[in-house]
Short mmCIF file of C-alpha atoms and ligand atoms in Angstrom, two decimals:
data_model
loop_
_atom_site.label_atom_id
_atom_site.label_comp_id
_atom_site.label_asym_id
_atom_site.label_seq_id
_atom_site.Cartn_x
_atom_site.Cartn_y
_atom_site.Cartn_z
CA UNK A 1 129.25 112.57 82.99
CA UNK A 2 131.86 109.77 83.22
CA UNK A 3 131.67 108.34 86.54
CA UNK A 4 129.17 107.40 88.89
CA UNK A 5 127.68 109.79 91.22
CA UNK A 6 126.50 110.20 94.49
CA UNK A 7 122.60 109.70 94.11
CA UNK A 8 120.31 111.01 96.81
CA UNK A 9 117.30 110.59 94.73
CA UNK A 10 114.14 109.72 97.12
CA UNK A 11 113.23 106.96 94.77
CA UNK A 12 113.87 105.36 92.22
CA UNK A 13 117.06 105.53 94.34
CA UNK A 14 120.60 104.36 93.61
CA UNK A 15 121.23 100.86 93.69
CA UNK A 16 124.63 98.82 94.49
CA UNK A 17 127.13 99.31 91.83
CA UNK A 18 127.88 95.08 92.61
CA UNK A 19 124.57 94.49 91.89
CA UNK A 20 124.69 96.61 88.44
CA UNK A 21 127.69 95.04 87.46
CA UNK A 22 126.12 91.19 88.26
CA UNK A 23 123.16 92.25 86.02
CA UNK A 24 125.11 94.02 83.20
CA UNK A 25 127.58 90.84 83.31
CA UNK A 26 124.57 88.18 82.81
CA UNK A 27 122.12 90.45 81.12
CA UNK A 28 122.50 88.67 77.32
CA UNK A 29 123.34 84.99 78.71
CA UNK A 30 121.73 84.09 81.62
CA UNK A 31 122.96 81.38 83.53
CA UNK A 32 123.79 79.78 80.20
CA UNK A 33 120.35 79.77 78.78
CA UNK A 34 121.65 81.50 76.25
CA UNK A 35 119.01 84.17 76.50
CA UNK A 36 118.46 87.66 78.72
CA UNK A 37 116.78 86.97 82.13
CA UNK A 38 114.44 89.61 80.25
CA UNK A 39 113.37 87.03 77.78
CA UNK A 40 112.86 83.46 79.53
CA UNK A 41 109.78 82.00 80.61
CA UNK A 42 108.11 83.06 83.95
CA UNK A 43 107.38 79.64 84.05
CA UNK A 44 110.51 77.76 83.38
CA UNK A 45 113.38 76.38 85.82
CA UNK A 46 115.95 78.79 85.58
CA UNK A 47 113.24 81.93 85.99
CA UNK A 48 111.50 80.00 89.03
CA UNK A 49 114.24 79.43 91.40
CA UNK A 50 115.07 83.38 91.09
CA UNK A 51 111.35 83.60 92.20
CA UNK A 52 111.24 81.13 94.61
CA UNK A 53 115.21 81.87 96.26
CA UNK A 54 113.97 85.61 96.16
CA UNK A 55 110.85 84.48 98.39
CA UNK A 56 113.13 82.60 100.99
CA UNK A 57 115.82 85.26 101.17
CA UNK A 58 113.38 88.04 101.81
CA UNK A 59 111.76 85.86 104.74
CA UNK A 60 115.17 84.97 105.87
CA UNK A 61 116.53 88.32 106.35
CA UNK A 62 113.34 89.93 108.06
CA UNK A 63 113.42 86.58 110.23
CA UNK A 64 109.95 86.61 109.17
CA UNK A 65 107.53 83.36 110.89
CA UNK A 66 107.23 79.83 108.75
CA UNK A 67 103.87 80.61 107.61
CA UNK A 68 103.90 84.18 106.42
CA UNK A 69 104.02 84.45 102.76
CA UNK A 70 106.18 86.91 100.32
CA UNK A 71 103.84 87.84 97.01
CA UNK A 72 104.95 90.05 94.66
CA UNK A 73 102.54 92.07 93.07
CA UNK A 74 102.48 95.11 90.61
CA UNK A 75 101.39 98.79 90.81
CA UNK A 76 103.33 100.02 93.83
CA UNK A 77 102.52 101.16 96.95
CA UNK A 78 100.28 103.11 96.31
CA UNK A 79 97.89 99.96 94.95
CA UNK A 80 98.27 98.44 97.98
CA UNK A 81 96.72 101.17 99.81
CA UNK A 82 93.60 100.32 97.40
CA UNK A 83 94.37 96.53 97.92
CA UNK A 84 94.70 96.67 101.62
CA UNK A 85 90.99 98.23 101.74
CA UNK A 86 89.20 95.98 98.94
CA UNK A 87 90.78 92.98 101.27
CA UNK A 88 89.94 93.83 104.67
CA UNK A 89 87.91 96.95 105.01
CA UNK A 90 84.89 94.92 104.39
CA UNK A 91 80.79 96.03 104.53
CA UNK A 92 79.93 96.81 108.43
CA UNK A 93 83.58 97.21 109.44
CA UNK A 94 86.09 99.96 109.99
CA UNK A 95 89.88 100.76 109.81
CA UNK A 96 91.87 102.87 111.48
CA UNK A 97 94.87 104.64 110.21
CA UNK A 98 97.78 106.61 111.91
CA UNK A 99 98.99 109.56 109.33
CA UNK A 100 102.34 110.64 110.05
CA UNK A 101 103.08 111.95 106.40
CA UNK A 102 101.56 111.94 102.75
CA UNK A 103 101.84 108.69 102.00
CA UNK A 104 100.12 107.86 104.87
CA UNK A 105 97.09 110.17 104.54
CA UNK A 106 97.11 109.06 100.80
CA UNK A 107 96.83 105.45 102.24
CA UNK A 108 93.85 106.77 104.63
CA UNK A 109 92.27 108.60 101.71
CA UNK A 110 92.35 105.95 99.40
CA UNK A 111 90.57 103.75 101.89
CA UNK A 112 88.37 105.88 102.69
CA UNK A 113 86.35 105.65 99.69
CA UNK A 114 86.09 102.20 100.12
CA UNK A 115 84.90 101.59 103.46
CA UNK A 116 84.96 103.68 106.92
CA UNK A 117 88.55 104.51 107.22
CA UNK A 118 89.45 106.33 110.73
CA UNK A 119 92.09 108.69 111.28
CA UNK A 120 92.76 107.63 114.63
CA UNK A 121 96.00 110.34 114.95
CA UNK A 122 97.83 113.14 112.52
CA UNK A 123 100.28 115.22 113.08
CA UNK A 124 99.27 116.90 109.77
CA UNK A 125 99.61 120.00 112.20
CA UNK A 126 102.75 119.94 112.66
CA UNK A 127 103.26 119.57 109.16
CA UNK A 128 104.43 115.55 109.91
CA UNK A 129 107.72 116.62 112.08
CA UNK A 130 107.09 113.79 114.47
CA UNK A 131 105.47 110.65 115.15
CA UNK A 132 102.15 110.57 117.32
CA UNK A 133 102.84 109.77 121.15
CA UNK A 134 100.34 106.59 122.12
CA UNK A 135 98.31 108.60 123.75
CA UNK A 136 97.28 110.53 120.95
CA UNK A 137 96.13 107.58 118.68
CA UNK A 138 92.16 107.43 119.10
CA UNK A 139 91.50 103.88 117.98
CA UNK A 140 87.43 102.93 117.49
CA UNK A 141 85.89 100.51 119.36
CA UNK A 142 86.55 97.46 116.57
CA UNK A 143 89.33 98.48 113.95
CA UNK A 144 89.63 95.56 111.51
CA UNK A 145 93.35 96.74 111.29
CA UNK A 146 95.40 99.61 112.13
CA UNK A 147 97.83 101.39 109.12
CA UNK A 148 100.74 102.94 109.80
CA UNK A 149 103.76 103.73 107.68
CA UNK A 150 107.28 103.17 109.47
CA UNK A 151 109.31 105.93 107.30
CA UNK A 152 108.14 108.65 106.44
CA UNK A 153 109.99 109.85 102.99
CA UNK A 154 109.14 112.82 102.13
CA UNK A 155 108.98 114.62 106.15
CA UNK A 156 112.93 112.47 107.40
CA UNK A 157 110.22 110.76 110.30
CA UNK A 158 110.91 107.08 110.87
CA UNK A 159 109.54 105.21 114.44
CA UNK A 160 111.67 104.09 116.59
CA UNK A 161 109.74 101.35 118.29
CA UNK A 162 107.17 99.67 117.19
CA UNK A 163 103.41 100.13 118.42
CA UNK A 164 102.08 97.57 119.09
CA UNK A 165 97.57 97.47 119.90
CA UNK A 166 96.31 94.40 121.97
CA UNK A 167 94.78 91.93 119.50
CA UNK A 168 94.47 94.31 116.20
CA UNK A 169 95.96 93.64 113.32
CA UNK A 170 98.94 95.73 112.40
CA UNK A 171 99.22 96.60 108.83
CA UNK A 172 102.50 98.64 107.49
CA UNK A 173 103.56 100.31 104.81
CA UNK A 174 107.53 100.02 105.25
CA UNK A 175 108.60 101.23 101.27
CA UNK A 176 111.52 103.56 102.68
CA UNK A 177 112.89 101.77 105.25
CA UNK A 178 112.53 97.57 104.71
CA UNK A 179 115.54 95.91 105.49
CA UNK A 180 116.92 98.88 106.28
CA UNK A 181 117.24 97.52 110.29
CA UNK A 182 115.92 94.29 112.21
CA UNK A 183 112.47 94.43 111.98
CA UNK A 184 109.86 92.35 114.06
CA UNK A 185 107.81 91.34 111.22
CA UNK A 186 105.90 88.81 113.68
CA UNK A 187 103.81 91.88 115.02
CA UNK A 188 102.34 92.52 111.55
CA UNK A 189 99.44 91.01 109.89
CA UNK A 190 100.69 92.52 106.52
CA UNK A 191 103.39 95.08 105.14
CA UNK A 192 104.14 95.95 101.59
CA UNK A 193 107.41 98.27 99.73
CA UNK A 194 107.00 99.17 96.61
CA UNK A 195 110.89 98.62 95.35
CA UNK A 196 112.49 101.25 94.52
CA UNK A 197 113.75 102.59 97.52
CA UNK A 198 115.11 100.09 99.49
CA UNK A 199 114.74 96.73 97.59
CA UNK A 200 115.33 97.75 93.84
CA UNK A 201 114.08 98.86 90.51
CA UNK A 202 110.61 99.96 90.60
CA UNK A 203 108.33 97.25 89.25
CA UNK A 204 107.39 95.15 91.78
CA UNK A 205 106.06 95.47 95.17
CA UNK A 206 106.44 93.20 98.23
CA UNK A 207 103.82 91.97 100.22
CA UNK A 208 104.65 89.85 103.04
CA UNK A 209 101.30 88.14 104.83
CA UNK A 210 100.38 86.21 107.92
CA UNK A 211 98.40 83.08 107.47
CA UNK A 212 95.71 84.84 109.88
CA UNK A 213 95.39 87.86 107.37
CA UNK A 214 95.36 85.44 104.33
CA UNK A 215 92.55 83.46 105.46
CA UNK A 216 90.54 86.63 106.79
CA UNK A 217 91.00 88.56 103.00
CA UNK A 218 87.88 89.21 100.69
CA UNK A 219 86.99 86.31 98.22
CA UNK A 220 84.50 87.95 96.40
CA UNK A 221 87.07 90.75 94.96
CA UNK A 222 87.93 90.42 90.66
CA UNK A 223 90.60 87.50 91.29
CA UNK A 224 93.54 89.85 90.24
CA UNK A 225 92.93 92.20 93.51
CA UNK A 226 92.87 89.30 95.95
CA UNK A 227 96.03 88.47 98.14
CA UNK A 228 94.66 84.96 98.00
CA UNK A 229 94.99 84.66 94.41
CA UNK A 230 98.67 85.65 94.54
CA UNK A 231 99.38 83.38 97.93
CA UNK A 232 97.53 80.22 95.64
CA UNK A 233 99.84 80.70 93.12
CA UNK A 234 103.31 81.29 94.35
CA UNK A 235 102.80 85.03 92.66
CA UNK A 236 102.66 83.39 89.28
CA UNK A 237 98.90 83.89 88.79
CA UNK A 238 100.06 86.14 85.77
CA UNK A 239 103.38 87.46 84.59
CA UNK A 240 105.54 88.93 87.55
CA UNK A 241 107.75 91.24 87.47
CA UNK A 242 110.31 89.24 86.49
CA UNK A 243 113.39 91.74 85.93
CA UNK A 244 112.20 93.64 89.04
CA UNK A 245 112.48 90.47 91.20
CA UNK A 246 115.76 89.25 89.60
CA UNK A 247 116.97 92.36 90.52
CA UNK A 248 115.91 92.26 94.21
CA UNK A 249 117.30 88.74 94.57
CA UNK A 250 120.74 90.39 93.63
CA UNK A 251 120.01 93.16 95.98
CA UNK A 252 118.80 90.27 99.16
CA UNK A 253 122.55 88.74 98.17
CA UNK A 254 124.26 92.06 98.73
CA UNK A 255 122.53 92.50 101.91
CA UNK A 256 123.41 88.90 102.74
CA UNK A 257 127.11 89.08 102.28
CA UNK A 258 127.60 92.56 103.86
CA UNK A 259 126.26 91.14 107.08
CA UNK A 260 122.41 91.41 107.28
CA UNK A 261 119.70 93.53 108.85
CA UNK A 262 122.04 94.04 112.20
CA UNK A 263 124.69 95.16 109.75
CA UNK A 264 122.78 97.13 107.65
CA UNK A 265 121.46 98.88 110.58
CA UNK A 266 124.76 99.85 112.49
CA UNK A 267 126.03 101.30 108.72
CA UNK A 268 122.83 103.34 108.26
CA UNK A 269 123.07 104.72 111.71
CA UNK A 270 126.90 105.66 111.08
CA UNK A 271 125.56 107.48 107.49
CA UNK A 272 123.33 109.19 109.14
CA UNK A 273 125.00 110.45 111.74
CA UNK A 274 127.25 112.16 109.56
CA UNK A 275 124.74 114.23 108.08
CA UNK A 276 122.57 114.28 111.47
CA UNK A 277 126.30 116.23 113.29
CA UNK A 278 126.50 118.36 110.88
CA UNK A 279 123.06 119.69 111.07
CA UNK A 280 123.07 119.71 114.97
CA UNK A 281 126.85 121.31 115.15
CA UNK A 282 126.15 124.01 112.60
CA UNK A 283 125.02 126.92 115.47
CA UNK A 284 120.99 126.65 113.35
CA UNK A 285 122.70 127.14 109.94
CA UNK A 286 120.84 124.34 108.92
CA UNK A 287 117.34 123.54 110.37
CA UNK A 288 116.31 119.81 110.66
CA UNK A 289 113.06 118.98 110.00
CA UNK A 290 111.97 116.48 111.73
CA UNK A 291 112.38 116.30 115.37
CA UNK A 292 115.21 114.51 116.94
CA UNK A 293 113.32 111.78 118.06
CA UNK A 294 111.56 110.78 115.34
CA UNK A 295 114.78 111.13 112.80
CA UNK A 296 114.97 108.84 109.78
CA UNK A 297 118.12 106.86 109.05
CA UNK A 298 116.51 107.10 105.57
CA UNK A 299 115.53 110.57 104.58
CA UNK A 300 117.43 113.14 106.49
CA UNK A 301 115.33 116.54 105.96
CA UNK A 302 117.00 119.63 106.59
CA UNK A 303 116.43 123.77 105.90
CA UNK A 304 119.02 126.19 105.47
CA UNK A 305 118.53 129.67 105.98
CA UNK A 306 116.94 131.38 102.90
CA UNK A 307 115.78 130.01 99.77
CA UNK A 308 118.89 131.36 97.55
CA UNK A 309 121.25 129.89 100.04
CA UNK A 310 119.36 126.52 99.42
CA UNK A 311 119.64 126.90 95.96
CA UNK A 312 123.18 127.74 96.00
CA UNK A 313 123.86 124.94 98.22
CA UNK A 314 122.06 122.45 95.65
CA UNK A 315 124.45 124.09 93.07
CA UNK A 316 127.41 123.48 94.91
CA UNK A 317 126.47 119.77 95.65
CA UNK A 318 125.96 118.73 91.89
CA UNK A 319 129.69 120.11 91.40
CA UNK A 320 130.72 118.07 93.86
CA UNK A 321 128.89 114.64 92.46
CA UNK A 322 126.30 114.92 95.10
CA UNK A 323 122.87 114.50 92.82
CA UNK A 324 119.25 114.90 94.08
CA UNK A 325 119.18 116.42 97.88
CA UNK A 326 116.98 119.12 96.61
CA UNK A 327 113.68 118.55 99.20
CA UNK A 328 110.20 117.78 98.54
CA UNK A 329 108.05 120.95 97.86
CA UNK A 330 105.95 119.99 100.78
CA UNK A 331 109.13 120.81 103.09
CA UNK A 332 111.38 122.56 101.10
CA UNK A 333 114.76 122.79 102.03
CA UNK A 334 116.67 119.38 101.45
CA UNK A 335 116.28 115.80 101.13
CA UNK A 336 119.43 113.70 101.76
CA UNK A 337 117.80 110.16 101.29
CA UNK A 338 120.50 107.24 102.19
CA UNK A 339 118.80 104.37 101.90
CA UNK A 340 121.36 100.84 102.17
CA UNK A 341 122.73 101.23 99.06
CA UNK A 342 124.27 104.86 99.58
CA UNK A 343 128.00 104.69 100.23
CA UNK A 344 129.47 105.70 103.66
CA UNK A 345 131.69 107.75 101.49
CA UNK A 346 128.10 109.38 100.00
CA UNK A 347 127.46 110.38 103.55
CA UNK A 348 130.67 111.63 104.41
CA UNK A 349 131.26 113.61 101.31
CA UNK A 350 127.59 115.49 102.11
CA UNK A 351 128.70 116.29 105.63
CA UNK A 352 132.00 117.83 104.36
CA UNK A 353 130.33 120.13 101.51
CA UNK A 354 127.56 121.13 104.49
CA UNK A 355 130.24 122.19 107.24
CA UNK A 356 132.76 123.94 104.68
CA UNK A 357 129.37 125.72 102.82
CA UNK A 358 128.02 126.97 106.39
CA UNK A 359 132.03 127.94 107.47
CA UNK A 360 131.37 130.11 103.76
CA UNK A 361 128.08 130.95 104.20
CA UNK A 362 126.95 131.44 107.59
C1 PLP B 1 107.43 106.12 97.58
C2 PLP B 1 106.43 105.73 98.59
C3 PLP B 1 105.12 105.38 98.24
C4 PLP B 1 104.62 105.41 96.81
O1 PLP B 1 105.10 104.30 96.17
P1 PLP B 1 104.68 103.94 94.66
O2 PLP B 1 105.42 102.64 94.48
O3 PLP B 1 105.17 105.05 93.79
O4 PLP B 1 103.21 103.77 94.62
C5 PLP B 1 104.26 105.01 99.24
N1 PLP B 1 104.65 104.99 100.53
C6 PLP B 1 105.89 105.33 100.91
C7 PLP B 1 106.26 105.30 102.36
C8 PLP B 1 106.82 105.71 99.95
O5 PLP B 1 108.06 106.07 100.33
#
């Protein structure tokens, strides 16, 4: 393999070729240190205004209010459900979480066998092909937060607006889909993305925190699990993830430069429509997963016919550059995730090989 493909992978998930270039071009000298951004000090100059220009830039894009805070922590998502818990889900209180996917009910789980975490909807039924309607979501009489995730990666579900719940804190995980579309971060008490979808290499994990949520979090936690620890100390209680978060900083520029979260958005919604017509004009060749009006810009999730036609059909898209669309087992079928970093051209491409293989097939 000689030249770069087009990488659907769900995450870790292809990255700008700009930003690999950047990094390959400064990886042994950087910013005439002399040394690898690998190798210097977390606690020197040069490594803390990556740190601390990553911190504004993240806030800048999301719009995000004065006082929230950007930590970066370790262990991915999936500590955070664990973290979210130990921090708020104290003794004598209760959570409620909305589980629209895996993740989700992984988040719920997790929580679960820390304090009294609610399911207060599912659509586990319909095996996560849509989001709950309000009036499905059974909140308890004094949720300490509410958990939702806002893409759902492995089912192609991603809400459209918002819920919002009169004087509870909202708490999201947004891993496949930050910065992926204006977001009103203002209506969150917390979210954290692990990376490497939408932000970068995996590694790190962004948590961004409202001064309401900071001072509310459990003191009486082992100092590494507490937000406050990392919110004291500018993430730099320990080593960060230094690479990681150089890496998103390159990332936040890219964004930058191509136009921001409004931009971002209007591209991803193009992208996806590409793949989105070609499902819906395809006489039910290809089944979509999710239903229309829960559709991900992210993960588009989509069945064709019979298991050897799928197979074929992942066949046919590796000869054509097209890597990783083959679905998660909990689905089947495929997986076309397009987070920002995919190409139009990525998009396109797909949507050609899927009407010429159903003009062949069907
Ligand atoms: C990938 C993903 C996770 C798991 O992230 P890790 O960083 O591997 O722990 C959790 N939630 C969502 C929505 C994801 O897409």
């Amino acid at each position: 393999m000689t030249e770069r493909v087009y990488n659907f992978y769900p995450g870790p998930a292809t990255l700008p070729l700009e930003v690999l270039e950047e990094a390959q071009k400064e990886l042994l000298n950087f910013h005439n240190t002399g040394m690898s951004v690998l190798e210097i000090s977390h606690r020197g100059k040069d490594y803390e205004a990556v740190h601390n220009e990553t911190e504004s830039l993240f806030k800048e894009l999301l719009k995000a209010p004065d006082d929230y805070r950007v930590l970066f922590m370790g262990g991915g998502a999936s500590t955070q459900f664990a973290l979210v818990a130990l921090n708020f889900l104290t003794q004598g209180t209760e959570a409620d979480y909305i589980v629209t996917g895996s993740f989700a009910q992984k988040a719920q789980e997790e929580a679960a066998r820390i304090g009294k975490a609610n399911i207060a909807a599912t659509t586990k039924d319909d095996n996560f092909n849509r989001l709950p309607e309000k009036g499905e979501i059974k909140l308890s009489k004094a949720p300490v937060y509410i958990h939702m995730t806002s893409n759902n990666t492995i089912y192609g579900t991603q809400w459209q607006e918002i819920p919002t719940f009169d004087g509870i804190p909202l708490i999201a995980d947004v891993s496949s889909d930050i910065l992926s579309r204006p977001f009103d971060v203002s209506k969150f008490g917390l979210i954290y993305a692990g990376a490497q979808k939408n932000l970068g290499p995996a590694g790190v994990t962004l948590v961004l925190i409202s001064p309401d949520m900071l001072a509310k979090a459990n003191k009486n936690l082992p100092v590494i699990f507490q937000y406050g620890t990392f919110a004291k100390n500018d993430s730099l209680y320990n080593t960060p993830p230094a690479f990681a978060i150089y890496l998103i900083n390159l990332v936040l520029k890219w964004i930058k430069r191509n136009g921001g979260l409004d931009a971002m958005a209007k591209r991803n919604q193009e992208k996806a429509g590409y793949i989105y017509d070609a499902i819906d004009n395809s006489d039910g060749f290809y089944q979509g997963h999710a239903r229309k009006e829960c559709r991900s810009l992210m993960n588009v999730t989509f069945r064709l016919p019979n298991e050897e036609l799928e197979n074929a059909f992942v066949a046919e898209a590796k000869k054509a550059n097209l890597i990783g669309i083959k679905g998660h087992r909990s689905v089947g079928g495929m997986r076309a995730s397009i987070y920002n970093a995919m190409p139009m051209e990525g998009c396109k491409c797909l949507a050609e090989l899927m009407k010429d293989f159903a003009k062949k097939n069907g």
